[in-house]
Coordinates of C-alpha atoms in Angstrom, one line a residue:
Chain A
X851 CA 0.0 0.0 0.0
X852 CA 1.9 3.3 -0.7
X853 CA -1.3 5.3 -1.2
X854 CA -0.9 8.3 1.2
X855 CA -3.7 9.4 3.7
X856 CA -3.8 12.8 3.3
X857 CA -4.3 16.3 5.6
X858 CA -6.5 18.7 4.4
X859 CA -6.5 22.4 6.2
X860 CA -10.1 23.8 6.2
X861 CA -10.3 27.5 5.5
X862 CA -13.8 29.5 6.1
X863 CA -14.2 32.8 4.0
X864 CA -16.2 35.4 4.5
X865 CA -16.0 37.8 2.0
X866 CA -12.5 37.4 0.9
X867 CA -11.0 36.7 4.6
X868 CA -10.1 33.8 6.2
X869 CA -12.1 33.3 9.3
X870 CA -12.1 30.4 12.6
X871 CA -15.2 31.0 14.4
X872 CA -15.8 28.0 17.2
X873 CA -19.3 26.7 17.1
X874 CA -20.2 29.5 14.7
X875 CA -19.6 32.4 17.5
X876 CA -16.9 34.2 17.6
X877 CA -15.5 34.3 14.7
X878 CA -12.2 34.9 14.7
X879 CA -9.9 37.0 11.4
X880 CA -7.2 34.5 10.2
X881 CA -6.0 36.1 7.3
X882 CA -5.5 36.6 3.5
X883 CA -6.3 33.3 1.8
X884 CA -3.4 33.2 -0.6
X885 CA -1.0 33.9 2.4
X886 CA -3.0 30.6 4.3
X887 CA -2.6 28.8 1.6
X888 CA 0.7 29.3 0.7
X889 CA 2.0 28.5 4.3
X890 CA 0.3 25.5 4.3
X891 CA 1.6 24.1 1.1
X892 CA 5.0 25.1 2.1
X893 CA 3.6 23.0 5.1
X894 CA 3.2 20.1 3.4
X895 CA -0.7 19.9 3.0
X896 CA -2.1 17.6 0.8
X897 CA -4.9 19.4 -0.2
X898 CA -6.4 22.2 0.4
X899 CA -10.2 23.1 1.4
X900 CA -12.1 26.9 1.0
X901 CA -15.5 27.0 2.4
X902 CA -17.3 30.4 1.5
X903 CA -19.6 31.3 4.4
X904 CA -20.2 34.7 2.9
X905 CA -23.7 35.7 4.0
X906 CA -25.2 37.3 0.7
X907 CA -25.2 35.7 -2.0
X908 CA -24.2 39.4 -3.9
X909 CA -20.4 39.0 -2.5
X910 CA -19.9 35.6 -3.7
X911 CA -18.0 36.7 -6.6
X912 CA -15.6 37.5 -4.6
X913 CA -14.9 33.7 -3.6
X914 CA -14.5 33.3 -7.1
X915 CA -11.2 36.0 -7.4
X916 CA -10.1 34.4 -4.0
X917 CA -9.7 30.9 -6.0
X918 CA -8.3 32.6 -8.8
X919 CA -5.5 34.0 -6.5
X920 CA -4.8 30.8 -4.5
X921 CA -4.5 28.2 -8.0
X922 CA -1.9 31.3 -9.7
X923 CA 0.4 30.0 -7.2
X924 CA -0.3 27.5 -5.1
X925 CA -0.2 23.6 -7.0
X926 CA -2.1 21.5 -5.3
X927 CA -5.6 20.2 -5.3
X928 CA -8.4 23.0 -4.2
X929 CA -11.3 22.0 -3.4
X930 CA -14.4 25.0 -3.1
X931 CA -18.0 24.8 -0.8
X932 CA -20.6 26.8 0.3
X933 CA -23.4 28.4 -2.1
X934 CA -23.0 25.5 -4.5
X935 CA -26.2 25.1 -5.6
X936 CA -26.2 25.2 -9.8
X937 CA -24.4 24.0 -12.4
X938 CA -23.3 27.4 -13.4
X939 CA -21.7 27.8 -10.1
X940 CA -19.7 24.6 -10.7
X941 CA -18.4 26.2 -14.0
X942 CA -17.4 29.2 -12.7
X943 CA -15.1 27.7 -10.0
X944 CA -13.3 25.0 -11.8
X945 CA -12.7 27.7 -14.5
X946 CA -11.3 29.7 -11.3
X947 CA -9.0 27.1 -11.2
X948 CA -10.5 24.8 -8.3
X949 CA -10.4 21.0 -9.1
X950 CA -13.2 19.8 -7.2
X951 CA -16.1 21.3 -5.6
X952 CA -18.2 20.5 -2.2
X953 CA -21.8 20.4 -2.6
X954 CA -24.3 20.0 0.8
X955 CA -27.3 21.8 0.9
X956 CA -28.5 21.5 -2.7
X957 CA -27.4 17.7 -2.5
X958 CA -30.3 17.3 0.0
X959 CA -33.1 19.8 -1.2
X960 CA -31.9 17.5 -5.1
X961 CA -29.8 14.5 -4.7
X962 CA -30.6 14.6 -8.7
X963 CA -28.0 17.7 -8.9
X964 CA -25.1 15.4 -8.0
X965 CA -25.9 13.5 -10.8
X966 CA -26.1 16.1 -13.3
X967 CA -23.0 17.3 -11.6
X968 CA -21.2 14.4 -11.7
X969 CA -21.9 13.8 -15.5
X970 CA -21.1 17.2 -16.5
X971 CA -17.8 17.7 -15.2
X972 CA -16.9 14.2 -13.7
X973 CA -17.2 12.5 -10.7
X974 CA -13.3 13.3 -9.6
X975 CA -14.5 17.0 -8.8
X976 CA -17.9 16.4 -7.3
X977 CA -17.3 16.1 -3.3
X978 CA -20.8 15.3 -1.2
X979 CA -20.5 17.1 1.9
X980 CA -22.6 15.4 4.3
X981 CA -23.2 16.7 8.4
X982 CA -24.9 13.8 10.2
X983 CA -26.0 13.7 13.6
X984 CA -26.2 10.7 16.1
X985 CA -30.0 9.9 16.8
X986 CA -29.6 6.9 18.6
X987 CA -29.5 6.3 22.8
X988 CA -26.3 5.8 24.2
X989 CA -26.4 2.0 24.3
X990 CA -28.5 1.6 21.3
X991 CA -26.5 0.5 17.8
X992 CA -25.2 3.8 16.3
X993 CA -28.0 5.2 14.0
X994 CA -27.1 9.0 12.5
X995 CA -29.4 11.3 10.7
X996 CA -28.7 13.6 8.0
X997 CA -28.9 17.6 9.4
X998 CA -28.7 20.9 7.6
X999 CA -28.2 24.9 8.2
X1000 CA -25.5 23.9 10.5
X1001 CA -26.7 20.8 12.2
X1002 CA -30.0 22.4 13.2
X1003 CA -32.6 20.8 11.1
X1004 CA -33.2 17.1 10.4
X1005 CA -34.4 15.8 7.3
X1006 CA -35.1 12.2 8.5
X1007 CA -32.8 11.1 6.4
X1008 CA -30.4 7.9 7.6
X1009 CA -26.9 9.2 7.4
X1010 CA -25.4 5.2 5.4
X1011 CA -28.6 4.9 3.3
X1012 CA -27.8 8.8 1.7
X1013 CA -23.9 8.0 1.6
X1014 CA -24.5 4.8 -0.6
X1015 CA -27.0 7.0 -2.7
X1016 CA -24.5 9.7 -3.2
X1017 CA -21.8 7.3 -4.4
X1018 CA -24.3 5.5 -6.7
X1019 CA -25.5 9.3 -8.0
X1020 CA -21.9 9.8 -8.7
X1021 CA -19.8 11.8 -5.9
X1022 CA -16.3 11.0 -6.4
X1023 CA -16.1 11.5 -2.1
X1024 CA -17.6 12.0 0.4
X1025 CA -16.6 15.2 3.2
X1026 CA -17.8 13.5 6.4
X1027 CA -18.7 15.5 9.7
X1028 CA -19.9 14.8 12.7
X1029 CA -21.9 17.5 14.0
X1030 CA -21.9 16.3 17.3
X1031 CA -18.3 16.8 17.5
X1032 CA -17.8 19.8 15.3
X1033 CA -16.2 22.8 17.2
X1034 CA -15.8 20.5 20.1
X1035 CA -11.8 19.5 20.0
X1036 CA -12.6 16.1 21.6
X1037 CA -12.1 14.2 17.8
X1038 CA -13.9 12.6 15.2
X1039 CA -17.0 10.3 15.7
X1040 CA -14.7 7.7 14.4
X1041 CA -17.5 5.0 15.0
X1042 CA -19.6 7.4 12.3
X1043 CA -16.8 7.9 9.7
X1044 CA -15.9 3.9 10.0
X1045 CA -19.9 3.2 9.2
X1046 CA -19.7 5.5 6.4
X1047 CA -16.6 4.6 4.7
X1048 CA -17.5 0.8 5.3
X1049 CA -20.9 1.5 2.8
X1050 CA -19.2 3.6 0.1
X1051 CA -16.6 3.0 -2.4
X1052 CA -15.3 6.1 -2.8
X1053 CA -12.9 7.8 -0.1
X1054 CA -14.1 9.7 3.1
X1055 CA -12.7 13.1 4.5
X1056 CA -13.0 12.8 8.0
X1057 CA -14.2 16.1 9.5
X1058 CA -15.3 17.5 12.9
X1059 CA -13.7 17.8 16.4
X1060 CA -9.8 17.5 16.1
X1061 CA -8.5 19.0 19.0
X1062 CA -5.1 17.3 19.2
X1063 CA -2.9 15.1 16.9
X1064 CA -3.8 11.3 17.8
X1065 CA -7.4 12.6 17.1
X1066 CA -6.2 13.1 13.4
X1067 CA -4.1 9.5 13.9
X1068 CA -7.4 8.1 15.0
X1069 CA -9.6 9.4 12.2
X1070 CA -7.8 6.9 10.0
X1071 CA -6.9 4.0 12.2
X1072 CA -10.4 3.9 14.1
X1073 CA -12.4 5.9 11.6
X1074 CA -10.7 4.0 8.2
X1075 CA -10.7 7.7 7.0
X1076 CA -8.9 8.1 3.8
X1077 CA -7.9 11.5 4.6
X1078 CA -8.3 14.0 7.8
X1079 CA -9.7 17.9 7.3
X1080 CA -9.2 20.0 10.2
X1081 CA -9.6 24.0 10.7
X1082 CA -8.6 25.6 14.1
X1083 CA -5.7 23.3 15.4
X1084 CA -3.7 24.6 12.1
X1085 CA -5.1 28.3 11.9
X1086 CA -3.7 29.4 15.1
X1087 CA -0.3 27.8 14.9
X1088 CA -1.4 25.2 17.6
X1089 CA 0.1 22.9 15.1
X1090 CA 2.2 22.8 12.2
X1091 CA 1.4 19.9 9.4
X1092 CA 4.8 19.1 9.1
X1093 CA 4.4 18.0 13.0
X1094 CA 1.1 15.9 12.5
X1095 CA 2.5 14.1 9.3
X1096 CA 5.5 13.3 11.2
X1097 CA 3.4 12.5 14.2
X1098 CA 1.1 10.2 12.2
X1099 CA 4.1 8.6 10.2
X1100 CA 5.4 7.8 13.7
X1101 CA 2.3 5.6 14.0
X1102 CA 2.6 4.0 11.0
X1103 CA 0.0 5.4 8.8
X1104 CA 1.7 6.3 5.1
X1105 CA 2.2 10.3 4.6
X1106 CA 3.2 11.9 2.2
X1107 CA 6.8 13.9 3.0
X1108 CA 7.3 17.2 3.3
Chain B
X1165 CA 10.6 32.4 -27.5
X1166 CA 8.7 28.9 -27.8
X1167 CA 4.6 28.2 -28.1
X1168 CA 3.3 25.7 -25.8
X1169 CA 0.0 24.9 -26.5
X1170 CA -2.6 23.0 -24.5
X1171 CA -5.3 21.4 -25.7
X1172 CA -9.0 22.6 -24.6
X1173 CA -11.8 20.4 -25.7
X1174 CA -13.1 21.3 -22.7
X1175 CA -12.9 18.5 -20.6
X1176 CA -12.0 19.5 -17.0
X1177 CA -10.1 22.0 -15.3
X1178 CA -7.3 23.6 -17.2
X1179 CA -6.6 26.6 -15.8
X1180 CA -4.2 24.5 -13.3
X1181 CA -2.4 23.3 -16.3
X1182 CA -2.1 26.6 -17.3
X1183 CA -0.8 28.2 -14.5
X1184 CA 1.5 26.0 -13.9
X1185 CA 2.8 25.9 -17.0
X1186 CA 3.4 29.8 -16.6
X1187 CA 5.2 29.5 -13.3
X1188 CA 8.0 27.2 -14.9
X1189 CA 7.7 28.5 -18.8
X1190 CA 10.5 31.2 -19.9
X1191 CA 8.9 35.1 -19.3
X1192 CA 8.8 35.5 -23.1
X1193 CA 7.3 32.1 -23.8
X1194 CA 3.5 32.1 -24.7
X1195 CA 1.6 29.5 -23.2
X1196 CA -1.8 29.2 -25.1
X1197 CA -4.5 27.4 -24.0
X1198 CA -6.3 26.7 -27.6
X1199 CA -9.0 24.4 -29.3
X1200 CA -7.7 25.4 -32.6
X1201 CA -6.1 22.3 -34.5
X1202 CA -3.9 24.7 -36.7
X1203 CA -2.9 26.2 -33.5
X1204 CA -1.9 22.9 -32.0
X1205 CA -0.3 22.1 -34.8
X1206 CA 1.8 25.5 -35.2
X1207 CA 2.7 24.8 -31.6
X1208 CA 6.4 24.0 -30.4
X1209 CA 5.4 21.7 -27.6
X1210 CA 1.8 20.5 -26.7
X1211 CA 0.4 19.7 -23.9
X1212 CA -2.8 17.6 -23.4
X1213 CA -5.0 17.5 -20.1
X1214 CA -8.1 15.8 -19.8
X1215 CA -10.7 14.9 -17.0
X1216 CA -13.8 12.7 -16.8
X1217 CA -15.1 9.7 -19.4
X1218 CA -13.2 8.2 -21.9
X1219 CA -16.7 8.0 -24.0
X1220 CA -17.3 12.4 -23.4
X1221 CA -13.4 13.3 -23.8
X1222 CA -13.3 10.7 -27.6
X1223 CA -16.4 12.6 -28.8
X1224 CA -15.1 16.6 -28.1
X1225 CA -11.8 15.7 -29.5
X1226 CA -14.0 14.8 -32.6
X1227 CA -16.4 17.7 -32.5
X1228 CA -13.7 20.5 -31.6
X1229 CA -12.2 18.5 -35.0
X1230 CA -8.8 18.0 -33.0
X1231 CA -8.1 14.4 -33.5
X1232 CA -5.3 14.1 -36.5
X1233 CA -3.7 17.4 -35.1
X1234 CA -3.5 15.6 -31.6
X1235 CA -2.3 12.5 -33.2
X1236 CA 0.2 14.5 -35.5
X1237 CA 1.9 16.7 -32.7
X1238 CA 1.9 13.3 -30.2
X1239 CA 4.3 12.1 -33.3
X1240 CA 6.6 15.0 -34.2
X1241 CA 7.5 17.2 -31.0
X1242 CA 7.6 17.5 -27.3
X1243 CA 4.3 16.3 -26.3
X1244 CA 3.1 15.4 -22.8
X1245 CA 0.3 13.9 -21.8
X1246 CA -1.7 14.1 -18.7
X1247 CA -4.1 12.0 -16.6
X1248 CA -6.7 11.3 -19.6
X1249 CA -4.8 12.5 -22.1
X1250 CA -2.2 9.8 -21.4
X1251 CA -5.7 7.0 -21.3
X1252 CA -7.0 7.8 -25.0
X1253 CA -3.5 7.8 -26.4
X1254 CA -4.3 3.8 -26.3
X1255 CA -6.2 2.4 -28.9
X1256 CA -9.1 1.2 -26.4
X1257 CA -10.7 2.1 -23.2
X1258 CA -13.6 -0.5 -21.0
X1259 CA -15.2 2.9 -20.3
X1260 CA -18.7 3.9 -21.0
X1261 CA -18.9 -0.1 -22.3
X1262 CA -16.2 0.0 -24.3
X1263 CA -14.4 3.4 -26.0
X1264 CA -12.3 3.5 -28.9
X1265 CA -9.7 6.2 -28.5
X1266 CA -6.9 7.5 -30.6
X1267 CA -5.1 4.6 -30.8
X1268 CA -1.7 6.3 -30.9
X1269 CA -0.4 3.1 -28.9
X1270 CA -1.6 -0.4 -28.7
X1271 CA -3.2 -1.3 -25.4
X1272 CA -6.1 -0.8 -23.4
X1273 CA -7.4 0.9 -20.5
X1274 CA -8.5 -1.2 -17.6
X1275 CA -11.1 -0.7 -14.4
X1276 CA -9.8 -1.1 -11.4
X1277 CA -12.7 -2.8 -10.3
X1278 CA -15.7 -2.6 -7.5
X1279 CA -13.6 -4.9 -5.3
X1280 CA -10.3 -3.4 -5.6
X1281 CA -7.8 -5.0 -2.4
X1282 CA -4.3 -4.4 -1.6
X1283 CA -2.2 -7.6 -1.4
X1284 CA -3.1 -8.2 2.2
X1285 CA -7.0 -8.4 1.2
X1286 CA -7.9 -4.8 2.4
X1287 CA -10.4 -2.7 0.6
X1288 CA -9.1 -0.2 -2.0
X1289 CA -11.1 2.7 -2.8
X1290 CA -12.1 3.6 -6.1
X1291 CA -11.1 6.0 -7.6
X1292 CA -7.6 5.5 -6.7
X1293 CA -7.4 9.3 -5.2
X1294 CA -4.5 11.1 -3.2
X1295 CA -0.4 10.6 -3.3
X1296 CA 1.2 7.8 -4.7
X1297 CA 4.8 7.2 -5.4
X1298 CA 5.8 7.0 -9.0
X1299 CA 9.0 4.7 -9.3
X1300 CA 11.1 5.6 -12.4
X1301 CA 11.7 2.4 -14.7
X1302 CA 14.3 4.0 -16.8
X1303 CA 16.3 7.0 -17.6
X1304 CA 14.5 9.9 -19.0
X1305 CA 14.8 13.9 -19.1
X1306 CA 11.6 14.9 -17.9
X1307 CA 12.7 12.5 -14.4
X1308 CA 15.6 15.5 -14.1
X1309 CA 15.9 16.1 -10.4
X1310 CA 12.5 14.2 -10.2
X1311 CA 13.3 11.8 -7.1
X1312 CA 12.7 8.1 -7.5
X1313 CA 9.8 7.3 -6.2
X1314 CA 8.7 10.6 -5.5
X1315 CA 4.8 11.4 -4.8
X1316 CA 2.5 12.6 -7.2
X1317 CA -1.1 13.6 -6.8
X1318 CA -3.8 11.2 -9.0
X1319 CA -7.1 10.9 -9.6
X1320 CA -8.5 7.8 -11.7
X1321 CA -10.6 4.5 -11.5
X1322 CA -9.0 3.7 -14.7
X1323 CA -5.5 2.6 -15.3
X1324 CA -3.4 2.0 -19.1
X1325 CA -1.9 -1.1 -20.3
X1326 CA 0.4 -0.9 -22.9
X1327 CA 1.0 -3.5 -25.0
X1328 CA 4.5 -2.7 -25.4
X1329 CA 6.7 -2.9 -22.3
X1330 CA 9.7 -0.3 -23.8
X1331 CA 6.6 2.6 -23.3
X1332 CA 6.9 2.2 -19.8
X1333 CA 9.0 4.6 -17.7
X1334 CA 7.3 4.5 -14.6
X1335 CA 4.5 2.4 -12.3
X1336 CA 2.8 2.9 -9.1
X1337 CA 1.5 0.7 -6.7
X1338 CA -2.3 0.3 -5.9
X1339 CA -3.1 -3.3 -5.2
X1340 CA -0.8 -3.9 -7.9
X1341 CA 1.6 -2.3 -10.0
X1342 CA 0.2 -0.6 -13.0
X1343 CA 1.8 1.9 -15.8
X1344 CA 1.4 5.1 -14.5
X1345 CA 4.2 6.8 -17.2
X1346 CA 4.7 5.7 -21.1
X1347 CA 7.3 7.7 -23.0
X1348 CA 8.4 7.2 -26.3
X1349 CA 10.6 9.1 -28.6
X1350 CA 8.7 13.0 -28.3
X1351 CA 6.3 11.8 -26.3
X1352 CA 6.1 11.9 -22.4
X1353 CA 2.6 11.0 -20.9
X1354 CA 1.5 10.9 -16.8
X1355 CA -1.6 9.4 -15.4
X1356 CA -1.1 11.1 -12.2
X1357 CA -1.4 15.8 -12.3
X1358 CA 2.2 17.4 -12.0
X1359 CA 0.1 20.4 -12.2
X1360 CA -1.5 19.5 -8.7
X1361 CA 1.7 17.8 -7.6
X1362 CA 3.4 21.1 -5.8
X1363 CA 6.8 21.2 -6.4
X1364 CA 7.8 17.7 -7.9
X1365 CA 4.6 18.3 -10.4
X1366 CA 7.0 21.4 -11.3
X1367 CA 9.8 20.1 -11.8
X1368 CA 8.4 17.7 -13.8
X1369 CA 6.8 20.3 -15.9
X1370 CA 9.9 22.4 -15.6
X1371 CA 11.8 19.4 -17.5
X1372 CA 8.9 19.2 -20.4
X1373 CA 9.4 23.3 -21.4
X1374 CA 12.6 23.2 -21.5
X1375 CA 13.0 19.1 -23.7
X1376 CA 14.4 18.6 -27.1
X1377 CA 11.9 15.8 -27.4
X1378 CA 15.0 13.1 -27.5
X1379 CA 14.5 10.5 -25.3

């Protein structure tokens, strides 16, 4: 096996800024994208992840010159969410240079647009976001439900049944978090993210909670992630990920060097 | 001052390609993203990219009218393909139940399958997606201060088999070893994306813009 799992730093933009806000409240100013995202190539990311939580829909151009910046000089994969919700909006950010593109919402409200997504541009740049939610008692067998705007409502929709849909509508991965854990620094729901990547045969991004780096470590050993995305612990030079590859290497999980 | 063309049938993201190829290219070098065949072929080097089905990418190359000049530059100067653009080189793909492709080498390209395992029996995802080593097979230009076995980013659920083992100059490991580079005389062609692969993607590309196309 010489596949690497891979690290992907998480950046939230709002309106052209990079942003950490911890359970959506106090948000936090981290920066100039390209400046983020140059550091954390020279870093040794693997990827790299923009979310656009711009508010208005008016400013989302701006997202679009933000990924035009970052892909002039930064070579590796980007991968663009938030507001994905046409075709047209797909266009306009591969041409901006991203390679792939996270839908959520609109995957939900249309599971039929990841389709039409998928064979208009390919499934290799058609991430499914997905935020699930545990719904079952404490001792009872894990059971997690699909939730959207931020983990508040629930469709009633069973988290494995929608992953194995998505990969059969054509989602070349799948962005999994827990929003049980997001924001909470105690690690991934690696009981969820094992389920999930057990029932789909494309790879899982492992998302929500990292706090430290054996949560990362276990996001692939317990969780049988295929890659880790974290946010805060790399924003605020908690950690570099030059330290969590090695730190991961160290426990025999395949990295890519730096 | 030296054209590099690469070719837009419009099949994925090429501004990457693009880019990058701006980042290593000589400041007075024009790098010219084109769907003009007489533009390909006035080209001094060519690159050609590709993303998604074997089935959509054979029928643009045929409506943008861009199959002999493809086929003539992959013959006559630097040329380098990447990621698709390597797969419908071959004469055949199993995609979209069975594609015939440009059939600039014999061979075929191959699914890796539902039930893809590693040798110890463990699942392998599909597509094969992420950093993967690239072992060099033999001596080339474009591997200039490309380490052995170096990285590279891919992103495929399909993989080449040539039918001639002298194309091969370089495989990768994913439950087993497949071709991931074919080169022949002016022709250099890469399954995985220098153009995604940071700084060994290029160096890579660095190597291409500057070839005589001699192997």
């Amino acid at each position: 096996m010489t596949l690497a799992k891979r690290i992907i730093p998480c950046l939230d933009v709002d309106n052209g800024r990079v942003v950490k806000g911890v359970k959506f409240v106090e948000i936090r100013d981290a920066g100039d994208p390209v400046e983020n995202a140059r550091r954390y190539n020279q870093e040794g990311a693997d990827e790299l992840t923009f979310l656009d939580i711009t508010a208005s829909s008016d400013d989302r151009e701006t997202m679009v010159h933000v990924v035009e910046d970052v892909a002039r000089e930064v070579f590796i994969p980007l991968t663009v969410g938030g507001g994905i919700r046409e075709l047209a909006d797909i266009r306009r950010m591969l041409n901006a240079g991203a390679d792939k593109v996270s839908i959520n919402t609109a995957a939900v409200f249309n599971p039929e647009f990841v389709a039409a997504a998928a064979d208009k541009f390919g499934s290799q740049c058609i991430v499914v976001a997905v935020d699930a939610k545990r719904v079952s008692a404490e001792h009872e067998a894990g059971r997690w439900e699909i939730f959207t705007h931020g983990g508040r409502k629930p469709t009633g929709i069973d988290a494995l049944d929608w992953v194995r849909k998505m990969d059969a509508f054509g989602a070349g991965e799948i962005l999994l978090t827990s929003m049980d854990r997001d924001g909470t620094k105690i690690g991934f729901d690696n009981e969820l993210t094992a389920e999930v990547s057990a029932a789909v045969r494309v790879p899982v991004i492992a998302s929500g909670g990292v706090g430290n780096l054996q949560h990362l470590v276990d996001g692939i050993l317990q969780g049988k992630a295929d890659a880790v995305l974290a946010a805060s612990i790399f924003h605020f030079g908690e950690y570099r990920i030059s330290e969590a590859k090695a730190f991961m290497q160290a426990q025999g999980i395949e990295m890519r060097d730096v | 001052m030296q054209t590099i063309a690469v070719v837009d049938y419009g099949m994925g993201n090429l501004r990457s390609v693009v880019n990058a190829l701006q980042v290593v290219a000589q400041s007075h070098d024009r790098v010219l993203l084109t769907s003009d065949p007489q533009q390909v072929l006035a080209a001094d080097r060519v690159v050609f990219p590709g993303q998604g089905a074997a089935g959509d990418c054979m029928r643009a190359i045929d409506e943008y009218g861009l199959r002999e000049a493809i086929v003539a530059a992959a013959k006559d100067r630097p040329f380098l393909g990447i990621c698709m653009g390597m797969q419908v080189l071959i004469e055949h793909s199993e995609e979209n139940e069975g594609t015939q492709c440009l059939g600039v080498f014999k061979g075929r390209v191959k699914y890796f399958g539902d039930d893809h395992q590693d040798h110890s029996g463990v699942r392998l995802k599909v597509p094969h997606m992420g950093w993967n080593r690239v072992k060099q097979t033999r001596e080339h230009p474009l591997w200039h201060d490309v380490t052995d076995d170096s990285r590279f980013y891919f992103v495929h659920s399909y993989y080449l088999e040539a039918e001639d083992p002298q194309l091969v100059a370089g495989i990768t490991d994913y439950g087993f070893s497949f071709t991931s580079v074919i080169a022949k005389d002016n022709l250099f062609a890469l399954q995985c994306h220098p153009e995604k692969s940071a700084d060994t993607g290029l160096q890579l590309l660095r190597n291409f813009v500057n070839w005589d196309g001699q192997p």
